[in-house]
């Protein structure tokens, strides 16, 4: 086995678990901020992340150069990521944070589907079956019914789609040699500018506690963004994305101890199905990789 590849994958796993921890804290901060407009919360999250990314670039004296060939991928990563984030924040305010996190964690399955289109990667019949099972699990979390009560969950799932497409472009940019801080800087700056007009139009005064919560959301999101970007540049999403589900465990713990939230039976069934599908898919990929190494 190639030790270099093994070490690189280990770094990717460590980064993605760290990202899951930071992002779970971000959801707590967003929820603690209370009833503020979604765009107001999104802007603070991105503004702080953008400032941190710019400071890092200047501190490391990295040249801020974006080639014309990378610009379309950076824009797609930013557009899809911004849409995914807005949908996720909307869901966090209206669902149990563990439910909102689980719907957002459909992103690896969407990333697999989009990697076929964007990166021209291939998927076998078993992987397609696993994706189908994962979406059945999502139905248990969404609990579709013919009323407006389903809307937040559907928007949460849409957030997972946006994140999945965004992470596919992160992987593509990483393969092209675009550094993590550049990707984070571009995305955070784009999202801040996108949300600014909505923020100005629908701004609501905040208490000191709400302001601190939103600042906390920004700092934890920045940590998560840097970690997730590093993870997907170290290893392909299909090899490490299963570890992203630790975020749901973190979120469930925070939700129980801080907010007294308990997911219902259907949600728990959905969690089990989706995580089991992710673990099985990861096993398929590992076995396939080991067979290839033996043949070589």
mmCIF file of C-alpha atoms in Angstrom:
data_model
loop_
_atom_site.group_PDB
_atom_site.id
_atom_site.type_symbol
_atom_site.label_atom_id
_atom_site.label_comp_id
_atom_site.label_asym_id
_atom_site.label_seq_id
_atom_site.Cartn_x
_atom_site.Cartn_y
_atom_site.Cartn_z
ATOM 1 C CA UNK A 1 0.000 0.000 0.000
ATOM 2 C CA UNK A 2 1.230 3.488 -0.822
ATOM 3 C CA UNK A 3 2.097 5.147 2.502
ATOM 4 C CA UNK A 4 1.839 8.589 0.964
ATOM 5 C CA UNK A 5 -1.750 7.961 -0.118
ATOM 6 C CA UNK A 6 -2.571 6.483 3.290
ATOM 7 C CA UNK A 7 -1.165 9.499 5.132
ATOM 8 C CA UNK A 8 -2.977 11.885 2.789
ATOM 9 C CA UNK A 9 -6.290 10.107 3.391
ATOM 10 C CA UNK A 10 -5.688 10.174 7.163
ATOM 11 C CA UNK A 11 -5.179 13.935 6.977
ATOM 12 C CA UNK A 12 -8.389 14.243 4.987
ATOM 13 C CA UNK A 13 -10.315 12.229 7.607
ATOM 14 C CA UNK A 14 -8.913 14.329 10.463
ATOM 15 C CA UNK A 15 -9.823 17.538 8.637
ATOM 16 C CA UNK A 16 -13.351 16.428 7.860
ATOM 17 C CA UNK A 17 -14.067 15.422 11.470
ATOM 18 C CA UNK A 18 -12.691 18.771 12.654
ATOM 19 C CA UNK A 19 -14.944 20.487 10.106
ATOM 20 C CA UNK A 20 -17.953 18.517 11.377
ATOM 21 C CA UNK A 21 -17.260 19.683 14.938
ATOM 22 C CA UNK A 22 -16.918 23.329 13.918
ATOM 23 C CA UNK A 23 -20.005 23.274 11.707
ATOM 24 C CA UNK A 24 -22.084 21.661 14.464
ATOM 25 C CA UNK A 25 -21.082 24.528 16.772
ATOM 26 C CA UNK A 26 -22.035 26.939 14.005
ATOM 27 C CA UNK A 27 -25.583 25.547 13.916
ATOM 28 C CA UNK A 28 -25.825 25.983 17.684
ATOM 29 C CA UNK A 29 -24.762 29.628 17.399
ATOM 30 C CA UNK A 30 -27.211 30.278 14.548
ATOM 31 C CA UNK A 31 -30.055 28.756 16.563
ATOM 32 C CA UNK A 32 -29.083 30.667 19.715
ATOM 33 C CA UNK A 33 -29.192 33.931 17.756
ATOM 34 C CA UNK A 34 -32.971 33.650 17.796
ATOM 35 C CA UNK A 35 -35.516 35.121 15.402
ATOM 36 C CA UNK A 36 -33.449 37.166 13.002
ATOM 37 C CA UNK A 37 -33.749 37.201 9.183
ATOM 38 C CA UNK A 38 -31.943 34.297 7.533
ATOM 39 C CA UNK A 39 -29.957 36.665 5.305
ATOM 40 C CA UNK A 40 -28.799 38.640 8.346
ATOM 41 C CA UNK A 41 -27.433 35.467 9.926
ATOM 42 C CA UNK A 42 -25.865 34.358 6.663
ATOM 43 C CA UNK A 43 -24.127 37.689 6.128
ATOM 44 C CA UNK A 44 -22.479 37.667 9.565
ATOM 45 C CA UNK A 45 -21.329 34.090 9.079
ATOM 46 C CA UNK A 46 -19.720 34.930 5.750
ATOM 47 C CA UNK A 47 -18.367 38.372 6.637
ATOM 48 C CA UNK A 48 -16.275 37.025 9.505
ATOM 49 C CA UNK A 49 -15.086 34.069 7.443
ATOM 50 C CA UNK A 50 -14.103 36.461 4.637
ATOM 51 C CA UNK A 51 -12.109 38.706 6.994
ATOM 52 C CA UNK A 52 -10.295 35.687 8.458
ATOM 53 C CA UNK A 53 -9.513 34.321 5.003
ATOM 54 C CA UNK A 54 -8.138 37.690 3.821
ATOM 55 C CA UNK A 55 -6.001 38.028 6.975
ATOM 56 C CA UNK A 56 -4.597 34.537 6.436
ATOM 57 C CA UNK A 57 -3.704 35.303 2.847
ATOM 58 C CA UNK A 58 -1.932 38.533 3.790
ATOM 59 C CA UNK A 59 -0.185 36.937 6.785
ATOM 60 C CA UNK A 60 1.139 34.099 4.626
ATOM 61 C CA UNK A 61 1.953 36.599 1.878
ATOM 62 C CA UNK A 62 0.224 34.414 -0.672
ATOM 63 C CA UNK A 63 -0.243 36.032 -4.067
ATOM 64 C CA UNK A 64 -3.936 36.495 -4.736
ATOM 65 C CA UNK A 65 -4.101 35.373 -8.324
ATOM 66 C CA UNK A 66 -7.131 33.823 -9.960
ATOM 67 C CA UNK A 67 -6.716 32.544 -13.480
ATOM 68 C CA UNK A 68 -9.475 32.917 -16.055
ATOM 69 C CA UNK A 69 -9.772 29.131 -16.271
ATOM 70 C CA UNK A 70 -10.415 28.836 -12.498
ATOM 71 C CA UNK A 71 -12.941 31.678 -12.280
ATOM 72 C CA UNK A 72 -15.989 29.710 -13.561
ATOM 73 C CA UNK A 73 -15.329 26.908 -11.045
ATOM 74 C CA UNK A 74 -14.873 29.416 -8.202
ATOM 75 C CA UNK A 75 -18.127 31.132 -9.160
ATOM 76 C CA UNK A 76 -20.030 27.836 -9.300
ATOM 77 C CA UNK A 77 -18.574 26.770 -5.952
ATOM 78 C CA UNK A 78 -19.634 30.124 -4.469
ATOM 79 C CA UNK A 79 -23.126 30.292 -5.999
ATOM 80 C CA UNK A 80 -24.025 26.728 -5.032
ATOM 81 C CA UNK A 81 -22.411 27.057 -1.616
ATOM 82 C CA UNK A 82 -24.290 30.295 -0.876
ATOM 83 C CA UNK A 83 -27.639 28.804 -1.888
ATOM 84 C CA UNK A 84 -26.898 25.706 0.182
ATOM 85 C CA UNK A 85 -25.985 27.803 3.219
ATOM 86 C CA UNK A 86 -29.083 30.007 3.050
ATOM 87 C CA UNK A 87 -31.290 26.917 2.815
ATOM 88 C CA UNK A 88 -29.432 25.290 5.723
ATOM 89 C CA UNK A 89 -29.814 28.355 7.964
ATOM 90 C CA UNK A 90 -33.511 28.538 7.100
ATOM 91 C CA UNK A 91 -33.909 24.899 8.143
ATOM 92 C CA UNK A 92 -31.864 25.327 11.351
ATOM 93 C CA UNK A 93 -34.314 27.989 12.559
ATOM 94 C CA UNK A 94 -37.355 25.792 11.921
ATOM 95 C CA UNK A 95 -36.273 22.196 12.622
ATOM 96 C CA UNK A 96 -34.410 20.296 15.300
ATOM 97 C CA UNK A 97 -30.749 21.090 14.655
ATOM 98 C CA UNK A 98 -30.003 17.368 14.287
ATOM 99 C CA UNK A 99 -32.674 17.081 11.552
ATOM 100 C CA UNK A 100 -31.337 20.176 9.785
ATOM 101 C CA UNK A 101 -27.798 18.804 9.973
ATOM 102 C CA UNK A 102 -28.819 15.396 8.648
ATOM 103 C CA UNK A 103 -30.602 16.889 5.655
ATOM 104 C CA UNK A 104 -27.518 18.982 4.962
ATOM 105 C CA UNK A 105 -25.459 15.783 5.196
ATOM 106 C CA UNK A 106 -27.150 14.497 2.070
ATOM 107 C CA UNK A 107 -24.434 16.573 0.410
ATOM 108 C CA UNK A 108 -21.952 13.661 -0.030
ATOM 109 C CA UNK A 109 -24.550 11.729 -2.035
ATOM 110 C CA UNK A 110 -25.266 14.772 -4.159
ATOM 111 C CA UNK A 111 -21.490 15.266 -4.464
ATOM 112 C CA UNK A 112 -21.171 11.724 -5.819
ATOM 113 C CA UNK A 113 -23.929 12.323 -8.354
ATOM 114 C CA UNK A 114 -22.467 15.637 -9.451
ATOM 115 C CA UNK A 115 -18.911 14.282 -9.609
ATOM 116 C CA UNK A 116 -20.162 12.009 -12.398
ATOM 117 C CA UNK A 117 -21.308 15.074 -14.343
ATOM 118 C CA UNK A 118 -18.589 17.557 -13.380
ATOM 119 C CA UNK A 119 -15.499 15.407 -12.783
ATOM 120 C CA UNK A 120 -16.453 12.548 -15.126
ATOM 121 C CA UNK A 121 -16.005 10.023 -12.319
ATOM 122 C CA UNK A 122 -17.800 6.691 -12.574
ATOM 123 C CA UNK A 123 -20.240 5.013 -10.192
ATOM 124 C CA UNK A 124 -21.210 1.346 -10.104
ATOM 125 C CA UNK A 125 -24.644 -0.208 -9.631
ATOM 126 C CA UNK A 126 -24.074 -0.691 -5.895
ATOM 127 C CA UNK A 127 -23.247 2.988 -5.456
ATOM 128 C CA UNK A 128 -26.406 3.998 -7.291
ATOM 129 C CA UNK A 129 -28.394 1.651 -5.022
ATOM 130 C CA UNK A 130 -26.799 3.222 -1.955
ATOM 131 C CA UNK A 131 -27.815 6.693 -3.132
ATOM 132 C CA UNK A 132 -31.404 5.480 -3.567
ATOM 133 C CA UNK A 133 -31.378 4.060 -0.021
ATOM 134 C CA UNK A 134 -29.989 7.330 1.338
ATOM 135 C CA UNK A 135 -32.847 9.278 -0.202
ATOM 136 C CA UNK A 136 -35.342 6.843 1.297
ATOM 137 C CA UNK A 137 -33.744 7.664 4.634
ATOM 138 C CA UNK A 138 -34.158 11.351 3.860
ATOM 139 C CA UNK A 139 -37.902 10.835 3.447
ATOM 140 C CA UNK A 140 -38.078 9.599 7.052
ATOM 141 C CA UNK A 141 -36.435 12.834 8.195
ATOM 142 C CA UNK A 142 -38.487 15.070 5.883
ATOM 143 C CA UNK A 143 -41.750 13.236 6.656
ATOM 144 C CA UNK A 144 -43.505 14.588 3.550
ATOM 145 C CA UNK A 145 -47.134 15.576 3.914
ATOM 146 C CA UNK A 146 -49.470 17.774 1.946
ATOM 147 C CA UNK A 147 -49.097 20.978 3.946
ATOM 148 C CA UNK A 148 -46.622 23.789 4.529
ATOM 149 C CA UNK A 149 -45.051 21.941 7.462
ATOM 150 C CA UNK A 150 -42.887 20.002 5.006
ATOM 151 C CA UNK A 151 -41.359 23.127 3.454
ATOM 152 C CA UNK A 152 -38.507 23.680 5.965
ATOM 153 C CA UNK A 153 -37.370 20.072 5.585
ATOM 154 C CA UNK A 154 -37.507 20.251 1.790
ATOM 155 C CA UNK A 155 -35.503 23.480 1.876
ATOM 156 C CA UNK A 156 -33.028 21.750 4.204
ATOM 157 C CA UNK A 157 -32.622 18.968 1.629
ATOM 158 C CA UNK A 158 -32.106 21.598 -1.074
ATOM 159 C CA UNK A 159 -29.340 22.976 1.119
ATOM 160 C CA UNK A 160 -27.700 19.554 1.042
ATOM 161 C CA UNK A 161 -27.850 19.602 -2.753
ATOM 162 C CA UNK A 162 -26.232 23.032 -2.925
ATOM 163 C CA UNK A 163 -23.469 21.932 -0.555
ATOM 164 C CA UNK A 164 -22.887 18.736 -2.534
ATOM 165 C CA UNK A 165 -22.440 20.617 -5.799
ATOM 166 C CA UNK A 166 -20.181 23.150 -4.060
ATOM 167 C CA UNK A 167 -17.921 20.454 -2.612
ATOM 168 C CA UNK A 168 -17.618 18.854 -6.028
ATOM 169 C CA UNK A 169 -16.218 22.124 -7.350
ATOM 170 C CA UNK A 170 -13.924 22.341 -4.292
ATOM 171 C CA UNK A 171 -12.499 18.972 -5.291
ATOM 172 C CA UNK A 172 -12.112 20.101 -8.892
ATOM 173 C CA UNK A 173 -10.322 23.286 -7.819
ATOM 174 C CA UNK A 174 -8.057 21.308 -5.499
ATOM 175 C CA UNK A 175 -7.050 19.016 -8.338
ATOM 176 C CA UNK A 176 -6.195 22.105 -10.379
ATOM 177 C CA UNK A 177 -3.922 23.390 -7.611
ATOM 178 C CA UNK A 178 -6.084 26.225 -6.258
ATOM 179 C CA UNK A 179 -5.238 26.623 -2.555
ATOM 180 C CA UNK A 180 -7.794 26.300 0.261
ATOM 181 C CA UNK A 181 -7.477 29.893 1.552
ATOM 182 C CA UNK A 182 -8.112 31.246 -1.962
ATOM 183 C CA UNK A 183 -11.261 29.114 -2.301
ATOM 184 C CA UNK A 184 -12.526 30.157 1.154
ATOM 185 C CA UNK A 185 -11.710 33.826 0.528
ATOM 186 C CA UNK A 186 -13.517 33.899 -2.821
ATOM 187 C CA UNK A 187 -16.566 32.018 -1.503
ATOM 188 C CA UNK A 188 -16.894 34.065 1.695
ATOM 189 C CA UNK A 189 -16.435 37.372 -0.110
ATOM 190 C CA UNK A 190 -18.934 36.410 -2.822
ATOM 191 C CA UNK A 191 -21.512 35.277 -0.241
ATOM 192 C CA UNK A 192 -21.079 38.445 1.811
ATOM 193 C CA UNK A 193 -21.641 40.684 -1.214
ATOM 194 C CA UNK A 194 -24.617 38.557 -2.310
ATOM 195 C CA UNK A 195 -26.315 38.806 1.091
ATOM 196 C CA UNK A 196 -25.532 42.502 1.698
ATOM 197 C CA UNK A 197 -28.520 43.996 -0.213
ATOM 198 C CA UNK A 198 -30.948 41.609 1.534
ATOM 199 C CA UNK A 199 -29.327 42.442 4.882
ATOM 200 C CA UNK A 200 -29.741 46.183 4.336
ATOM 201 C CA UNK A 201 -33.340 45.778 3.201
ATOM 202 C CA UNK A 202 -34.512 43.516 6.050
ATOM 203 C CA UNK A 203 -32.122 44.422 8.900
ATOM 204 C CA UNK A 204 -33.435 43.895 12.424
ATOM 205 C CA UNK A 205 -31.747 45.383 15.531
ATOM 206 C CA UNK A 206 -29.810 42.836 17.607
ATOM 207 C CA UNK A 207 -29.081 42.455 21.290
ATOM 208 C CA UNK A 208 -25.474 42.006 22.439
ATOM 209 C CA UNK A 209 -26.167 38.313 22.972
ATOM 210 C CA UNK A 210 -27.448 37.891 19.414
ATOM 211 C CA UNK A 211 -24.460 39.766 18.033
ATOM 212 C CA UNK A 212 -22.034 37.554 19.963
ATOM 213 C CA UNK A 213 -23.840 34.434 18.757
ATOM 214 C CA UNK A 214 -23.590 35.528 15.131
ATOM 215 C CA UNK A 215 -19.916 36.377 15.577
ATOM 216 C CA UNK A 216 -19.435 32.939 17.103
ATOM 217 C CA UNK A 217 -21.211 31.419 14.097
ATOM 218 C CA UNK A 218 -18.820 33.272 11.825
ATOM 219 C CA UNK A 219 -15.669 32.114 13.639
ATOM 220 C CA UNK A 220 -16.759 28.468 13.919
ATOM 221 C CA UNK A 221 -17.898 28.487 10.286
ATOM 222 C CA UNK A 222 -14.514 29.839 9.208
ATOM 223 C CA UNK A 223 -12.799 26.992 11.039
ATOM 224 C CA UNK A 224 -15.141 24.475 9.468
ATOM 225 C CA UNK A 225 -14.759 25.958 6.003
ATOM 226 C CA UNK A 226 -10.971 25.846 6.129
ATOM 227 C CA UNK A 227 -11.063 22.281 7.450
ATOM 228 C CA UNK A 228 -13.569 20.994 4.865
ATOM 229 C CA UNK A 229 -11.682 22.662 2.034
ATOM 230 C CA UNK A 230 -8.445 21.037 3.219
ATOM 231 C CA UNK A 231 -10.194 17.669 3.543
ATOM 232 C CA UNK A 232 -11.445 17.597 -0.033
ATOM 233 C CA UNK A 233 -8.085 18.683 -1.381
ATOM 234 C CA UNK A 234 -6.328 15.869 0.502
ATOM 235 C CA UNK A 235 -8.644 13.094 -0.701
ATOM 236 C CA UNK A 236 -11.658 12.481 -2.974
ATOM 237 C CA UNK A 237 -15.100 13.046 -1.493
ATOM 238 C CA UNK A 238 -16.067 9.445 -2.234
ATOM 239 C CA UNK A 239 -13.313 8.171 0.105
ATOM 240 C CA UNK A 240 -13.740 10.425 3.149
ATOM 241 C CA UNK A 241 -17.221 11.957 3.021
ATOM 242 C CA UNK A 242 -18.661 9.276 5.351
ATOM 243 C CA UNK A 243 -16.784 10.863 8.258
ATOM 244 C CA UNK A 244 -18.712 14.091 7.692
ATOM 245 C CA UNK A 245 -21.670 12.414 9.402
ATOM 246 C CA UNK A 246 -20.033 12.921 12.770
ATOM 247 C CA UNK A 247 -21.558 16.399 12.512
ATOM 248 C CA UNK A 248 -25.003 14.893 13.073
ATOM 249 C CA UNK A 249 -23.769 13.200 16.253
ATOM 250 C CA UNK A 250 -22.275 16.460 17.505
ATOM 251 C CA UNK A 251 -25.479 18.334 16.609
ATOM 252 C CA UNK A 252 -27.696 15.771 18.359
ATOM 253 C CA UNK A 253 -25.617 16.133 21.536
ATOM 254 C CA UNK A 254 -25.776 19.947 21.417
ATOM 255 C CA UNK A 255 -29.495 19.845 20.616
ATOM 256 C CA UNK A 256 -30.272 17.578 23.565
ATOM 257 C CA UNK A 257 -28.166 19.283 26.227
ATOM 258 C CA UNK A 258 -28.591 22.926 25.130
ATOM 259 C CA UNK A 259 -32.074 23.064 23.589
ATOM 260 C CA UNK A 260 -33.716 19.946 25.026
ATOM 261 C CA UNK A 261 -34.444 18.731 21.485
ATOM 262 C CA UNK A 262 -35.174 15.070 20.853
ATOM 263 C CA UNK A 263 -35.568 13.764 17.289
ATOM 264 C CA UNK A 264 -38.672 11.641 16.787
ATOM 265 C CA UNK A 265 -38.619 7.964 15.891
ATOM 266 C CA UNK A 266 -38.970 8.582 12.153
ATOM 267 C CA UNK A 267 -36.025 10.986 12.166
ATOM 268 C CA UNK A 268 -33.851 8.484 14.033
ATOM 269 C CA UNK A 269 -34.784 5.779 11.506
ATOM 270 C CA UNK A 270 -33.804 8.188 8.750
ATOM 271 C CA UNK A 271 -30.469 8.923 10.460
ATOM 272 C CA UNK A 272 -29.681 5.217 10.719
ATOM 273 C CA UNK A 273 -30.582 4.541 7.073
ATOM 274 C CA UNK A 274 -28.563 7.474 5.707
ATOM 275 C CA UNK A 275 -25.485 6.830 7.860
ATOM 276 C CA UNK A 276 -25.628 3.091 7.135
ATOM 277 C CA UNK A 277 -25.814 3.862 3.411
ATOM 278 C CA UNK A 278 -22.804 6.163 3.735
ATOM 279 C CA UNK A 279 -20.781 3.563 5.648
ATOM 280 C CA UNK A 280 -21.668 0.836 3.143
ATOM 281 C CA UNK A 281 -20.709 3.080 0.243
ATOM 282 C CA UNK A 282 -17.403 3.860 1.914
ATOM 283 C CA UNK A 283 -16.784 0.113 2.277
ATOM 284 C CA UNK A 284 -17.481 -0.445 -1.424
ATOM 285 C CA UNK A 285 -14.927 2.207 -2.337
ATOM 286 C CA UNK A 286 -12.299 0.845 0.074
ATOM 287 C CA UNK A 287 -12.647 -2.722 -1.250
ATOM 288 C CA UNK A 288 -12.453 -1.512 -4.832
ATOM 289 C CA UNK A 289 -9.311 0.494 -4.051
ATOM 290 C CA UNK A 290 -7.661 -2.454 -2.276
ATOM 291 C CA UNK A 291 -8.422 -4.769 -5.205
ATOM 292 C CA UNK A 292 -6.860 -2.294 -7.575
ATOM 293 C CA UNK A 293 -3.718 -2.034 -5.430
ATOM 294 C CA UNK A 294 -3.400 -5.849 -5.293
ATOM 295 C CA UNK A 295 -3.695 -6.085 -9.065
ATOM 296 C CA UNK A 296 -0.997 -3.463 -9.485
#
